[in-house]
Amino acid sequence: MSKTMGVASLWMISRARRAAISTIAPMVDLSRGRIGSIPPTRWQEPYMIGFLTMLISIVAKLETRGRLDGDDLGLAQAQAWQAITGLSDDRIGEDICLLSANADPDFWRGCSNAARFFDALYGRQDPVDPDIRELCEDAVLAPAPALTPNEARAFGRAGAIAAALWARYFDDRIC
């Protein structure tokens, strides 16, 4: 973040943060409703840091049409992270940098799963993606379970596939 951060930059950071929170928090809240509270230590695991910060980054960049990067993206990530997790961990940016620089495999797996989940959430399911193929072939989704109204709002048009991937990539890592 530059010393003389302009109003436009602050506005873009705020917009990115709000978009990330409004997209991700409802899904996290559904998980909390299903599995109970999420221990702070779970949020600080490399996989979860990668998964959540990648989701935040994707949503933030989409919301700002790719114009948010560097320190501004880092600030939006940190603010959204704190709002979604409820943790006031001001070291999250440092953790992200260290995990990335050290090529932590769990961190990168979380990042990859977040990108795959996001594609599915927005209706871009790759038929050769092994997780999507498994969900369909194993009839996990057939017949597709009825989504509650809150799930329908959170998972949108991707519906059951996105909900199943969220359970696999997020809930299963919490439990």
CSV table of C-alpha atoms in Angstrom, one decimal:
chain,number,residue,atom,x,y,z
A,1,MET,CA,0.0,0.0,0.0
A,2,SER,CA,1.5,3.3,-1.0
A,3,LYS,CA,1.9,6.1,1.6
A,4,THR,CA,-0.6,8.3,-0.3
A,5,MET,CA,-3.3,5.8,-0.9
A,6,GLY,CA,-6.0,7.5,-3.0
A,7,VAL,CA,-9.7,7.5,-2.5
A,8,ALA,CA,-10.1,5.4,-5.6
A,9,SER,CA,-7.7,2.8,-4.2
A,10,LEU,CA,-9.5,2.7,-0.9
A,11,TRP,CA,-12.9,2.4,-2.6
A,12,MET,CA,-11.6,-0.5,-4.7
A,13,ILE,CA,-10.2,-2.3,-1.7
A,14,SER,CA,-13.6,-1.8,0.1
A,15,ARG,CA,-15.5,-3.0,-2.9
A,16,ALA,CA,-13.3,-6.2,-3.2
A,17,ARG,CA,-13.6,-6.9,0.5
A,18,ARG,CA,-17.4,-6.6,0.5
A,19,ALA,CA,-17.7,-8.8,-2.5
A,20,ALA,CA,-15.5,-11.5,-1.0
A,21,ILE,CA,-17.4,-11.4,2.3
A,22,SER,CA,-20.8,-11.5,0.7
A,23,THR,CA,-19.9,-14.4,-1.6
A,24,ILE,CA,-17.9,-16.6,0.9
A,25,ALA,CA,-19.4,-15.9,4.3
A,26,PRO,CA,-22.8,-17.4,3.5
A,27,MET,CA,-21.2,-20.7,2.6
A,28,VAL,CA,-19.0,-20.7,5.7
A,29,ASP,CA,-22.1,-19.9,7.8
A,30,LEU,CA,-23.9,-22.9,6.3
A,31,SER,CA,-20.9,-25.1,7.3
A,32,ARG,CA,-20.9,-23.7,10.8
A,33,GLY,CA,-24.6,-24.6,11.0
A,34,ARG,CA,-23.9,-28.2,9.9
A,35,ILE,CA,-20.7,-28.9,11.8
A,36,GLY,CA,-20.6,-26.4,14.6
A,37,SER,CA,-18.0,-23.8,15.5
A,38,ILE,CA,-14.7,-23.9,13.6
A,39,PRO,CA,-11.7,-24.0,15.8
A,40,PRO,CA,-9.2,-21.1,15.2
A,41,THR,CA,-6.4,-23.6,14.6
A,42,ARG,CA,-8.3,-25.0,11.5
A,43,TRP,CA,-8.3,-21.6,9.9
A,44,GLN,CA,-4.5,-21.3,10.4
A,45,GLU,CA,-3.7,-24.6,8.6
A,46,PRO,CA,-1.9,-24.2,5.3
A,47,TYR,CA,-4.7,-25.9,3.3
A,48,MET,CA,-7.4,-23.6,4.7
A,49,ILE,CA,-5.2,-20.5,4.3
A,50,GLY,CA,-4.7,-21.4,0.6
A,51,PHE,CA,-8.4,-22.3,0.0
A,52,LEU,CA,-9.9,-19.2,1.6
A,53,THR,CA,-7.4,-16.6,0.4
A,54,MET,CA,-7.6,-17.9,-3.1
A,55,LEU,CA,-11.4,-17.7,-3.0
A,56,ILE,CA,-11.0,-14.1,-1.6
A,57,SER,CA,-8.5,-13.2,-4.3
A,58,ILE,CA,-10.6,-14.6,-7.2
A,59,VAL,CA,-13.8,-12.8,-6.0
A,60,ALA,CA,-11.8,-9.6,-5.4
A,61,LYS,CA,-10.2,-9.6,-8.8
A,62,LEU,CA,-13.5,-10.4,-10.5
A,63,GLU,CA,-15.3,-7.6,-8.6
A,64,THR,CA,-12.6,-5.1,-9.6
A,65,ARG,CA,-12.1,-6.4,-13.1
A,66,GLY,CA,-8.5,-7.4,-12.3
A,67,ARG,CA,-7.5,-3.9,-11.3
A,68,LEU,CA,-6.6,-4.9,-7.7
A,69,ASP,CA,-3.2,-6.3,-7.0
A,70,GLY,CA,-0.1,-6.0,-4.9
A,71,ASP,CA,-0.5,-4.4,-1.5
A,72,ASP,CA,-4.1,-3.4,-2.2
A,73,LEU,CA,-5.1,-7.0,-2.9
A,74,GLY,CA,-3.2,-8.0,0.3
A,75,LEU,CA,-5.2,-5.5,2.3
A,76,ALA,CA,-8.5,-6.7,0.8
A,77,GLN,CA,-7.5,-10.3,1.6
A,78,ALA,CA,-6.6,-9.5,5.2
A,79,GLN,CA,-9.8,-7.6,5.9
A,80,ALA,CA,-12.0,-10.2,4.2
A,81,TRP,CA,-10.1,-13.0,6.0
A,82,GLN,CA,-10.7,-11.4,9.4
A,83,ALA,CA,-14.4,-10.8,8.7
A,84,ILE,CA,-15.0,-14.4,7.4
A,85,THR,CA,-13.0,-16.3,10.0
A,86,GLY,CA,-13.7,-14.0,13.0
A,87,LEU,CA,-10.0,-14.0,13.7
A,88,SER,CA,-8.1,-10.8,14.2
A,89,ASP,CA,-4.9,-12.4,12.9
A,90,ASP,CA,-2.9,-9.5,11.4
A,91,ARG,CA,-0.2,-11.9,10.3
A,92,ILE,CA,-2.3,-13.6,7.6
A,93,GLY,CA,-0.5,-11.8,4.8
A,94,GLU,CA,2.9,-12.9,6.1
A,95,ASP,CA,1.6,-16.5,6.4
A,96,ILE,CA,0.4,-16.4,2.8
A,97,CYS,CA,3.8,-15.2,1.6
A,98,LEU,CA,5.7,-17.8,3.6
A,99,LEU,CA,3.5,-20.7,2.5
A,100,SER,CA,3.7,-19.6,-1.1
A,101,ALA,CA,7.5,-19.0,-1.0
A,102,ASN,CA,8.1,-22.4,0.6
A,103,ALA,CA,5.8,-24.1,-1.9
A,104,ASP,CA,3.8,-25.7,0.9
A,105,PRO,CA,1.9,-28.6,-0.8
A,106,ASP,CA,-1.2,-28.2,1.4
A,107,PHE,CA,-1.3,-24.5,0.8
A,108,TRP,CA,-1.2,-25.0,-3.0
A,109,ARG,CA,-3.8,-27.8,-2.8
A,110,GLY,CA,-6.1,-25.4,-1.0
A,111,CYS,CA,-5.5,-22.8,-3.8
A,112,SER,CA,-6.1,-25.3,-6.5
A,113,ASN,CA,-9.3,-26.6,-4.9
A,114,ALA,CA,-10.5,-23.0,-4.4
A,115,ALA,CA,-10.1,-22.3,-8.1
A,116,ARG,CA,-11.9,-25.5,-9.1
A,117,PHE,CA,-14.7,-24.8,-6.6
A,118,PHE,CA,-15.1,-21.3,-7.9
A,119,ASP,CA,-15.4,-22.5,-11.5
A,120,ALA,CA,-18.1,-25.0,-10.4
A,121,LEU,CA,-19.8,-22.3,-8.4
A,122,TYR,CA,-20.2,-20.2,-11.5
A,123,GLY,CA,-21.4,-23.1,-13.7
A,124,ARG,CA,-18.1,-23.9,-15.4
A,125,GLN,CA,-17.8,-27.6,-14.4
A,126,ASP,CA,-14.9,-29.3,-16.2
A,127,PRO,CA,-16.2,-32.8,-17.1
A,128,VAL,CA,-12.7,-34.2,-16.9
A,129,ASP,CA,-12.1,-32.8,-13.4
A,130,PRO,CA,-11.7,-36.0,-11.3
A,131,ASP,CA,-13.8,-34.6,-8.4
A,132,ILE,CA,-16.7,-33.6,-10.7
A,133,ARG,CA,-16.5,-36.8,-12.6
A,134,GLU,CA,-16.5,-38.8,-9.4
A,135,LEU,CA,-19.5,-36.9,-8.0
A,136,CYS,CA,-21.5,-37.5,-11.1
A,137,GLU,CA,-20.4,-41.1,-11.8
A,138,ASP,CA,-20.8,-42.2,-8.2
A,139,ALA,CA,-24.4,-40.9,-8.3
A,140,VAL,CA,-23.6,-38.7,-5.3
A,141,LEU,CA,-25.8,-36.1,-7.0
A,142,ALA,CA,-28.4,-38.4,-8.6
A,143,PRO,CA,-31.0,-37.8,-7.5
A,144,ALA,CA,-29.7,-34.4,-6.5
A,145,PRO,CA,-30.4,-33.6,-2.9
A,146,ALA,CA,-32.8,-30.8,-2.4
A,147,LEU,CA,-31.0,-27.6,-1.4
A,148,THR,CA,-32.4,-25.6,1.5
A,149,PRO,CA,-33.3,-21.9,0.6
A,150,ASN,CA,-30.1,-20.8,2.2
A,151,GLU,CA,-28.0,-23.3,0.3
A,152,ALA,CA,-29.7,-22.3,-2.9
A,153,ARG,CA,-28.8,-18.6,-2.3
A,154,ALA,CA,-25.2,-19.5,-1.3
A,155,PHE,CA,-24.5,-21.9,-4.1
A,156,GLY,CA,-26.6,-20.3,-6.8
A,157,ARG,CA,-27.0,-21.8,-10.3
A,158,ALA,CA,-24.3,-24.4,-9.7
A,159,GLY,CA,-26.5,-25.9,-7.0
A,160,ALA,CA,-25.8,-29.4,-5.9
A,161,ILE,CA,-22.4,-29.7,-7.6
A,162,ALA,CA,-21.1,-26.6,-5.9
A,163,ALA,CA,-22.6,-27.7,-2.6
A,164,ALA,CA,-21.0,-31.1,-2.9
A,165,LEU,CA,-17.6,-29.6,-3.8
A,166,TRP,CA,-17.8,-27.2,-0.9
A,167,ALA,CA,-18.5,-30.1,1.5
A,168,ARG,CA,-15.5,-31.9,0.0
A,169,TYR,CA,-13.1,-29.0,-0.1
A,170,PHE,CA,-14.2,-27.1,3.0
A,171,ASP,CA,-16.3,-29.1,5.4
A,172,ASP,CA,-14.3,-32.3,5.2
A,173,ARG,CA,-11.1,-30.3,6.0
A,174,ILE,CA,-12.8,-28.8,9.1
A,175,CYS,CA,-14.0,-32.1,10.6
